[in-house]
Amino acid sequence: QIEQVLLNLLSNAVDAMPRGGTVRIALAPAPGADGGDAVSFAVSDEGMGIPEEIRDSIFDPFFSTKEIGKGTGLGLSISYGIVRDHGGDILLESQPGRGTTFRVILPRDGKPEPRLAPQTDHSS
């Protein structure tokens, strides 16, 4: 699942630079939200940045700035859900005209939270 998050962030970073540029990936230890040990990875691009007015919407399902047919608008939403399920967070740093960094912070014990299986009635 974390691989899917990384791939989604990398895909968005490449798409943010249609004329080319550099994508950087960084991995570092980080303090966890609860004071425990955590690890972070960041994906940075040299694209145009994310406008302030849409930053609150980028993790919403089906939100996309891409042309119709060029994306589902689910990548960041799914990534956010995966990271939260693992007890982590995604932080956004973006400067207009300079690029964007998504930083994922995960607890070192990042076990997914258990999901309840749907209840089914097997009686006849």
Tab-separated table of N, CA and C in Angstrom:
chain	number	residue	atom	x	y	z
A	1	GLN	N	0.816	-1.195	0.000
A	1	GLN	CA	0.000	0.000	0.000
A	1	GLN	C	0.860	1.259	0.000
A	2	ILE	N	1.947	1.250	0.759
A	2	ILE	CA	2.814	2.424	0.799
A	2	ILE	C	3.476	2.625	-0.560
A	3	GLU	N	3.754	1.526	-1.251
A	3	GLU	CA	4.296	1.627	-2.605
A	3	GLU	C	3.306	2.355	-3.512
A	4	GLN	N	2.020	2.082	-3.363
A	4	GLN	CA	1.003	2.763	-4.161
A	4	GLN	C	1.015	4.265	-3.871
A	5	VAL	N	1.181	4.639	-2.608
A	5	VAL	CA	1.265	6.057	-2.239
A	5	VAL	C	2.443	6.706	-2.958
A	6	LEU	N	3.607	6.064	-2.881
A	6	LEU	CA	4.801	6.605	-3.524
A	6	LEU	C	4.599	6.736	-5.032
A	7	LEU	N	4.027	5.716	-5.657
A	7	LEU	CA	3.791	5.774	-7.102
A	7	LEU	C	2.811	6.885	-7.472
A	8	ASN	N	1.759	7.071	-6.681
A	8	ASN	CA	0.807	8.155	-6.946
A	8	ASN	C	1.490	9.517	-6.847
A	9	LEU	N	2.305	9.707	-5.812
A	9	LEU	CA	2.990	10.987	-5.640
A	9	LEU	C	4.008	11.224	-6.753
A	10	LEU	N	4.717	10.180	-7.153
A	10	LEU	CA	5.672	10.310	-8.259
A	10	LEU	C	4.968	10.647	-9.567
A	11	SER	N	3.862	9.987	-9.835
A	11	SER	CA	3.100	10.252	-11.054
A	11	SER	C	2.630	11.704	-11.093
A	12	ASN	N	2.112	12.193	-9.970
A	12	ASN	CA	1.665	13.585	-9.913
A	12	ASN	C	2.831	14.550	-10.106
A	13	ALA	N	3.989	14.230	-9.523
A	13	ALA	CA	5.155	15.097	-9.653
A	13	ALA	C	5.595	15.197	-11.110
A	14	VAL	N	5.636	14.076	-11.803
A	14	VAL	CA	6.018	14.078	-13.216
A	14	VAL	C	4.992	14.859	-14.036
A	15	ASP	N	3.705	14.646	-13.766
A	15	ASP	CA	2.647	15.360	-14.489
A	15	ASP	C	2.701	16.863	-14.245
A	16	ALA	N	3.233	17.286	-13.098
A	16	ALA	CA	3.306	18.711	-12.763
A	16	ALA	C	4.395	19.436	-13.553
A	17	MET	N	5.223	18.670	-14.276
A	17	MET	CA	6.337	19.263	-15.016
A	17	MET	C	6.296	18.848	-16.481
A	18	PRO	N	5.308	19.313	-17.251
A	18	PRO	CA	5.189	18.868	-18.639
A	18	PRO	C	6.395	19.238	-19.503
A	19	ARG	N	7.169	20.238	-19.101
A	19	ARG	CA	8.351	20.635	-19.872
A	19	ARG	C	9.627	20.023	-19.302
A	20	GLY	N	9.474	19.115	-18.371
A	20	GLY	CA	10.628	18.472	-17.758
A	20	GLY	C	11.015	19.139	-16.455
A	21	GLY	N	11.941	18.547	-15.775
A	21	GLY	CA	12.389	19.052	-14.481
A	21	GLY	C	12.896	17.895	-13.655
A	22	THR	N	13.128	18.162	-12.407
A	22	THR	CA	13.685	17.163	-11.507
A	22	THR	C	12.665	16.777	-10.449
A	23	VAL	N	12.535	15.480	-10.242
A	23	VAL	CA	11.739	14.954	-9.134
A	23	VAL	C	12.733	14.410	-8.115
A	24	ARG	N	12.538	14.787	-6.864
A	24	ARG	CA	13.424	14.317	-5.802
A	24	ARG	C	12.630	13.486	-4.796
A	25	ILE	N	13.271	12.430	-4.320
A	25	ILE	CA	12.694	11.605	-3.259
A	25	ILE	C	13.681	11.629	-2.100
A	26	ALA	N	13.181	11.913	-0.918
A	26	ALA	CA	14.039	11.943	0.268
A	26	ALA	C	13.408	11.091	1.358
A	27	LEU	N	14.237	10.398	2.106
A	27	LEU	CA	13.799	9.550	3.216
A	27	LEU	C	14.554	9.998	4.459
A	28	ALA	N	13.833	10.164	5.569
A	28	ALA	CA	14.488	10.645	6.788
A	28	ALA	C	13.716	10.193	8.017
A	29	PRO	N	14.407	10.068	9.162
A	29	PRO	CA	13.682	9.832	10.413
A	29	PRO	C	12.894	11.092	10.754
A	30	ALA	N	11.833	10.931	11.509
A	30	ALA	CA	10.989	12.073	11.876
A	30	ALA	C	10.348	11.801	13.224
A	31	PRO	N	10.030	12.869	13.955
A	31	PRO	CA	9.269	12.657	15.189
A	31	PRO	C	7.825	12.325	14.839
A	32	GLY	N	7.263	11.336	15.502
A	32	GLY	CA	5.875	10.969	15.264
A	32	GLY	C	4.925	11.934	15.941
A	33	ALA	N	3.687	11.950	15.505
A	33	ALA	CA	2.672	12.834	16.064
A	33	ALA	C	2.464	12.570	17.550
A	34	ASP	N	2.621	11.303	17.958
A	34	ASP	CA	2.412	10.951	19.365
A	34	ASP	C	3.717	10.950	20.155
A	35	GLY	N	4.778	11.495	19.552
A	35	GLY	CA	6.069	11.539	20.229
A	35	GLY	C	6.922	10.312	19.995
A	36	GLY	N	6.375	9.297	19.318
A	36	GLY	CA	7.129	8.083	19.031
A	36	GLY	C	8.002	8.252	17.800
A	37	ASP	N	8.719	7.192	17.468
A	37	ASP	CA	9.570	7.216	16.287
A	37	ASP	C	8.728	7.132	15.028
A	38	ALA	N	9.149	7.879	14.029
A	38	ALA	CA	8.464	7.853	12.742
A	38	ALA	C	9.516	7.969	11.648
A	39	VAL	N	9.081	7.734	10.443
A	39	VAL	CA	9.923	7.903	9.270
A	39	VAL	C	9.142	8.756	8.283
A	40	SER	N	9.857	9.553	7.511
A	40	SER	CA	9.158	10.349	6.506
A	40	SER	C	9.817	10.138	5.157
A	41	PHE	N	9.004	10.215	4.126
A	41	PHE	CA	9.558	10.311	2.787
A	41	PHE	C	8.864	11.467	2.101
A	42	ALA	N	9.631	12.155	1.274
A	42	ALA	CA	9.114	13.327	0.583
A	42	ALA	C	9.333	13.165	-0.910
A	43	VAL	N	8.353	13.612	-1.680
A	43	VAL	CA	8.451	13.654	-3.133
A	43	VAL	C	8.308	15.116	-3.523
A	44	SER	N	9.345	15.652	-4.175
A	44	SER	CA	9.366	17.063	-4.556
A	44	SER	C	9.487	17.197	-6.065
A	45	ASP	N	8.811	18.212	-6.612
A	45	ASP	CA	8.917	18.500	-8.038
A	45	ASP	C	9.250	19.972	-8.236
A	46	GLU	N	9.583	20.323	-9.468
A	46	GLU	CA	9.891	21.699	-9.841
A	46	GLU	C	8.791	22.274	-10.726
A	47	GLY	N	7.561	21.840	-10.487
A	47	GLY	CA	6.427	22.298	-11.286
A	47	GLY	C	5.972	23.689	-10.886
A	48	MET	N	4.764	24.034	-11.286
A	48	MET	CA	4.227	25.372	-11.058
A	48	MET	C	3.666	25.568	-9.657
A	49	GLY	N	3.639	24.542	-8.856
A	49	GLY	CA	3.090	24.667	-7.511
A	49	GLY	C	1.581	24.493	-7.519
A	50	ILE	N	1.020	24.370	-6.345
A	50	ILE	CA	-0.426	24.180	-6.195
A	50	ILE	C	-1.011	25.485	-5.672
A	51	PRO	N	-1.940	26.077	-6.418
A	51	PRO	CA	-2.523	27.345	-5.980
A	51	PRO	C	-3.175	27.227	-4.604
A	52	GLU	N	-3.020	28.261	-3.823
A	52	GLU	CA	-3.557	28.306	-2.457
A	52	GLU	C	-5.046	27.974	-2.426
A	53	GLU	N	-5.797	28.469	-3.403
A	53	GLU	CA	-7.257	28.326	-3.373
A	53	GLU	C	-7.754	26.896	-3.572
A	54	ILE	N	-6.903	25.986	-4.037
A	54	ILE	CA	-7.365	24.600	-4.205
A	54	ILE	C	-6.714	23.630	-3.225
A	55	ARG	N	-5.825	24.100	-2.394
A	55	ARG	CA	-5.087	23.200	-1.494
A	55	ARG	C	-5.988	22.428	-0.545
A	56	ASP	N	-7.091	23.019	-0.133
A	56	ASP	CA	-8.003	22.313	0.777
A	56	ASP	C	-8.784	21.204	0.082
A	57	SER	N	-8.749	21.155	-1.248
A	57	SER	CA	-9.545	20.184	-2.007
A	57	SER	C	-8.733	19.052	-2.611
A	58	ILE	N	-7.416	19.134	-2.594
A	58	ILE	CA	-6.622	18.186	-3.377
A	58	ILE	C	-6.721	16.741	-2.913
A	59	PHE	N	-7.103	16.519	-1.659
A	59	PHE	CA	-7.242	15.143	-1.171
A	59	PHE	C	-8.679	14.635	-1.284
A	60	ASP	N	-9.575	15.457	-1.826
A	60	ASP	CA	-10.971	15.046	-2.002
A	60	ASP	C	-11.090	14.049	-3.150
A	61	PRO	N	-11.950	13.033	-3.012
A	61	PRO	CA	-12.151	12.089	-4.116
A	61	PRO	C	-12.632	12.811	-5.371
A	62	PHE	N	-12.085	12.421	-6.498
A	62	PHE	CA	-12.447	12.898	-7.830
A	62	PHE	C	-12.016	14.334	-8.105
A	63	PHE	N	-11.228	14.946	-7.218
A	63	PHE	CA	-10.714	16.284	-7.491
A	63	PHE	C	-9.487	16.151	-8.379
A	64	SER	N	-9.461	16.895	-9.468
A	64	SER	CA	-8.324	16.854	-10.374
A	64	SER	C	-8.180	18.188	-11.080
A	65	THR	N	-6.954	18.555	-11.367
A	65	THR	CA	-6.694	19.736	-12.183
A	65	THR	C	-6.330	19.319	-13.608
A	66	LYS	N	-6.315	18.025	-13.858
A	66	LYS	CA	-5.948	17.515	-15.180
A	66	LYS	C	-7.132	17.598	-16.133
A	67	GLU	N	-6.812	17.577	-17.423
A	67	GLU	CA	-7.858	17.567	-18.441
A	67	GLU	C	-8.736	16.335	-18.262
A	68	ILE	N	-9.981	16.445	-18.715
A	68	ILE	CA	-10.893	15.303	-18.656
A	68	ILE	C	-10.270	14.149	-19.439
A	69	GLY	N	-10.300	12.974	-18.837
A	69	GLY	CA	-9.725	11.794	-19.468
A	69	GLY	C	-8.249	11.585	-19.146
A	70	LYS	N	-7.628	12.525	-18.450
A	70	LYS	CA	-6.198	12.422	-18.136
A	70	LYS	C	-5.923	11.949	-16.716
A	71	GLY	N	-6.963	11.785	-15.930
A	71	GLY	CA	-6.765	11.314	-14.562
A	71	GLY	C	-8.105	11.074	-13.901
A	72	THR	N	-8.097	10.279	-12.859
A	72	THR	CA	-9.356	9.943	-12.179
A	72	THR	C	-9.666	10.878	-11.023
A	73	GLY	N	-8.660	11.599	-10.545
A	73	GLY	CA	-8.873	12.423	-9.364
A	73	GLY	C	-8.919	11.597	-8.088
A	74	LEU	N	-8.395	10.382	-8.142
A	74	LEU	CA	-8.428	9.507	-6.967
A	74	LEU	C	-7.057	9.270	-6.335
A	75	GLY	N	-5.984	9.563	-7.046
A	75	GLY	CA	-4.644	9.239	-6.555
A	75	GLY	C	-4.321	9.820	-5.195
A	76	LEU	N	-4.521	11.120	-5.021
A	76	LEU	CA	-4.207	11.740	-3.732
A	76	LEU	C	-5.195	11.325	-2.655
A	77	SER	N	-6.455	11.151	-3.033
A	77	SER	CA	-7.467	10.728	-2.064
A	77	SER	C	-7.153	9.327	-1.532
A	78	ILE	N	-6.840	8.421	-2.434
A	78	ILE	CA	-6.487	7.055	-2.036
A	78	ILE	C	-5.208	7.070	-1.199
A	79	SER	N	-4.227	7.842	-1.633
A	79	SER	CA	-2.966	7.930	-0.897
A	79	SER	C	-3.186	8.456	0.510
A	80	TYR	N	-4.003	9.476	0.640
A	80	TYR	CA	-4.304	10.047	1.953
A	80	TYR	C	-4.945	8.987	2.851
A	81	GLY	N	-5.899	8.243	2.303
A	81	GLY	CA	-6.562	7.193	3.075
A	81	GLY	C	-5.598	6.110	3.530
A	82	ILE	N	-4.711	5.690	2.649
A	82	ILE	CA	-3.731	4.658	2.999
A	82	ILE	C	-2.825	5.149	4.125
A	83	VAL	N	-2.324	6.354	3.978
A	83	VAL	CA	-1.414	6.901	4.988
A	83	VAL	C	-2.120	7.038	6.333
A	84	ARG	N	-3.346	7.526	6.335
A	84	ARG	CA	-4.102	7.674	7.588
A	84	ARG	C	-4.392	6.304	8.212
A	85	ASP	N	-4.698	5.301	7.366
A	85	ASP	CA	-4.934	3.946	7.874
A	85	ASP	C	-3.695	3.373	8.565
A	86	HIS	N	-2.521	3.836	8.170
A	86	HIS	CA	-1.269	3.391	8.778
A	86	HIS	C	-0.845	4.303	9.932
A	87	GLY	N	-1.733	5.195	10.349
A	87	GLY	CA	-1.440	6.069	11.483
A	87	GLY	C	-0.550	7.248	11.146
A	88	GLY	N	-0.453	7.583	9.856
A	88	GLY	CA	0.437	8.657	9.431
A	88	GLY	C	-0.295	9.885	8.927
A	89	ASP	N	0.461	10.747	8.267
A	89	ASP	CA	-0.094	11.987	7.737
A	89	ASP	C	0.658	12.368	6.471
A	90	ILE	N	0.004	13.154	5.622
A	90	ILE	CA	0.637	13.722	4.435
A	90	ILE	C	0.617	15.233	4.599
A	91	LEU	N	1.782	15.844	4.454
A	91	LEU	CA	1.905	17.296	4.546
A	91	LEU	C	2.240	17.857	3.171
A	92	LEU	N	1.726	19.025	2.887
A	92	LEU	CA	1.931	19.678	1.599
A	92	LEU	C	2.715	20.962	1.802
A	93	GLU	N	3.755	21.128	1.009
A	93	GLU	CA	4.492	22.386	0.936
A	93	GLU	C	4.530	22.755	-0.539
A	94	SER	N	4.060	23.953	-0.885
A	94	SER	CA	4.036	24.339	-2.288
A	94	SER	C	4.276	25.831	-2.421
A	95	GLN	N	5.096	26.193	-3.393
A	95	GLN	CA	5.372	27.592	-3.687
A	95	GLN	C	5.046	27.838	-5.148
A	96	PRO	N	4.155	28.794	-5.424
A	96	PRO	CA	3.814	29.093	-6.816
A	96	PRO	C	5.072	29.374	-7.645
A	97	GLY	N	5.154	28.689	-8.785
A	97	GLY	CA	6.274	28.869	-9.690
A	97	GLY	C	7.560	28.176	-9.268
A	98	ARG	N	7.569	27.512	-8.119
A	98	ARG	CA	8.799	26.894	-7.633
A	98	ARG	C	8.680	25.400	-7.398
A	99	GLY	N	7.462	24.898	-7.220
A	99	GLY	CA	7.308	23.459	-7.037
A	99	GLY	C	6.539	23.075	-5.793
A	100	THR	N	6.418	21.766	-5.634
A	100	THR	CA	5.608	21.191	-4.560
A	100	THR	C	6.351	20.026	-3.925
A	101	THR	N	6.167	19.885	-2.625
A	101	THR	CA	6.676	18.726	-1.893
A	101	THR	C	5.535	18.119	-1.097
A	102	PHE	N	5.333	16.827	-1.271
A	102	PHE	CA	4.429	16.064	-0.420
A	102	PHE	C	5.309	15.269	0.530
A	103	ARG	N	5.103	15.445	1.827
A	103	ARG	CA	5.872	14.729	2.840
A	103	ARG	C	4.943	13.758	3.561
A	104	VAL	N	5.279	12.484	3.516
A	104	VAL	CA	4.503	11.436	4.179
A	104	VAL	C	5.240	11.061	5.457
A	105	ILE	N	4.534	11.117	6.576
A	105	ILE	CA	5.117	10.749	7.867
A	105	ILE	C	4.363	9.531	8.385
A	106	LEU	N	5.113	8.474	8.666
A	106	LEU	CA	4.525	7.214	9.129
A	106	LEU	C	5.204	6.756	10.410
A	107	PRO	N	4.430	6.250	11.376
A	107	PRO	CA	5.061	5.678	12.566
A	107	PRO	C	5.872	4.452	12.159
A	108	ARG	N	6.973	4.243	12.845
A	108	ARG	CA	7.833	3.103	12.489
A	108	ARG	C	7.117	1.772	12.618
A	109	ASP	N	6.140	1.688	13.495
A	109	ASP	CA	5.392	0.438	13.636
A	109	ASP	C	4.178	0.433	12.723
A	110	GLY	N	4.072	1.355	11.801
A	110	GLY	CA	2.995	1.614	10.867
A	110	GLY	C	2.089	0.479	10.463
A	111	LYS	N	1.562	-0.240	11.414
A	111	LYS	CA	0.641	-1.331	11.100
A	111	LYS	C	-0.697	-0.737	10.688
A	112	PRO	N	-1.276	-1.235	9.604
A	112	PRO	CA	-2.599	-0.737	9.224
A	112	PRO	C	-3.606	-0.990	10.335
A	113	GLU	N	-4.502	-0.038	10.498
A	113	GLU	CA	-5.563	-0.232	11.482
A	113	GLU	C	-6.505	-1.310	10.968
A	114	PRO	N	-6.937	-2.221	11.843
A	114	PRO	CA	-7.815	-3.299	11.384
A	114	PRO	C	-9.140	-2.751	10.876
A	115	ARG	N	-9.591	-3.322	9.810
A	115	ARG	CA	-10.902	-2.957	9.268
A	115	ARG	C	-11.866	-4.076	9.610
A	116	LEU	N	-13.052	-3.699	9.982
A	116	LEU	CA	-14.057	-4.707	10.309
A	116	LEU	C	-14.568	-5.342	9.024
A	117	ALA	N	-14.662	-6.639	9.044
A	117	ALA	CA	-15.219	-7.342	7.891
A	117	ALA	C	-16.715	-7.059	7.827
A	118	PRO	N	-17.257	-6.920	6.622
A	118	PRO	CA	-18.698	-6.689	6.523
A	118	PRO	C	-19.468	-7.858	7.122
A	119	GLN	N	-20.525	-7.543	7.801
A	119	GLN	CA	-21.359	-8.573	8.412
A	119	GLN	C	-22.240	-9.212	7.340
A	120	THR	N	-22.231	-10.511	7.312
A	120	THR	CA	-23.090	-11.226	6.370
A	120	THR	C	-23.955	-12.200	7.142
A	121	ASP	N	-25.128	-12.405	6.654
A	121	ASP	CA	-26.062	-13.325	7.295
A	121	ASP	C	-26.016	-14.639	6.528
A	122	HIS	N	-25.491	-15.666	7.173
A	122	HIS	CA	-25.372	-16.971	6.523
A	122	HIS	C	-26.511	-17.914	6.900
A	123	SER	N	-27.510	-17.407	7.565
A	123	SER	CA	-28.626	-18.288	7.947
A	123	SER	C	-29.535	-18.520	6.745
A	124	SER	N	-30.191	-19.648	6.747
A	124	SER	CA	-31.079	-19.983	5.628
A	124	SER	C	-32.500	-20.066	6.096
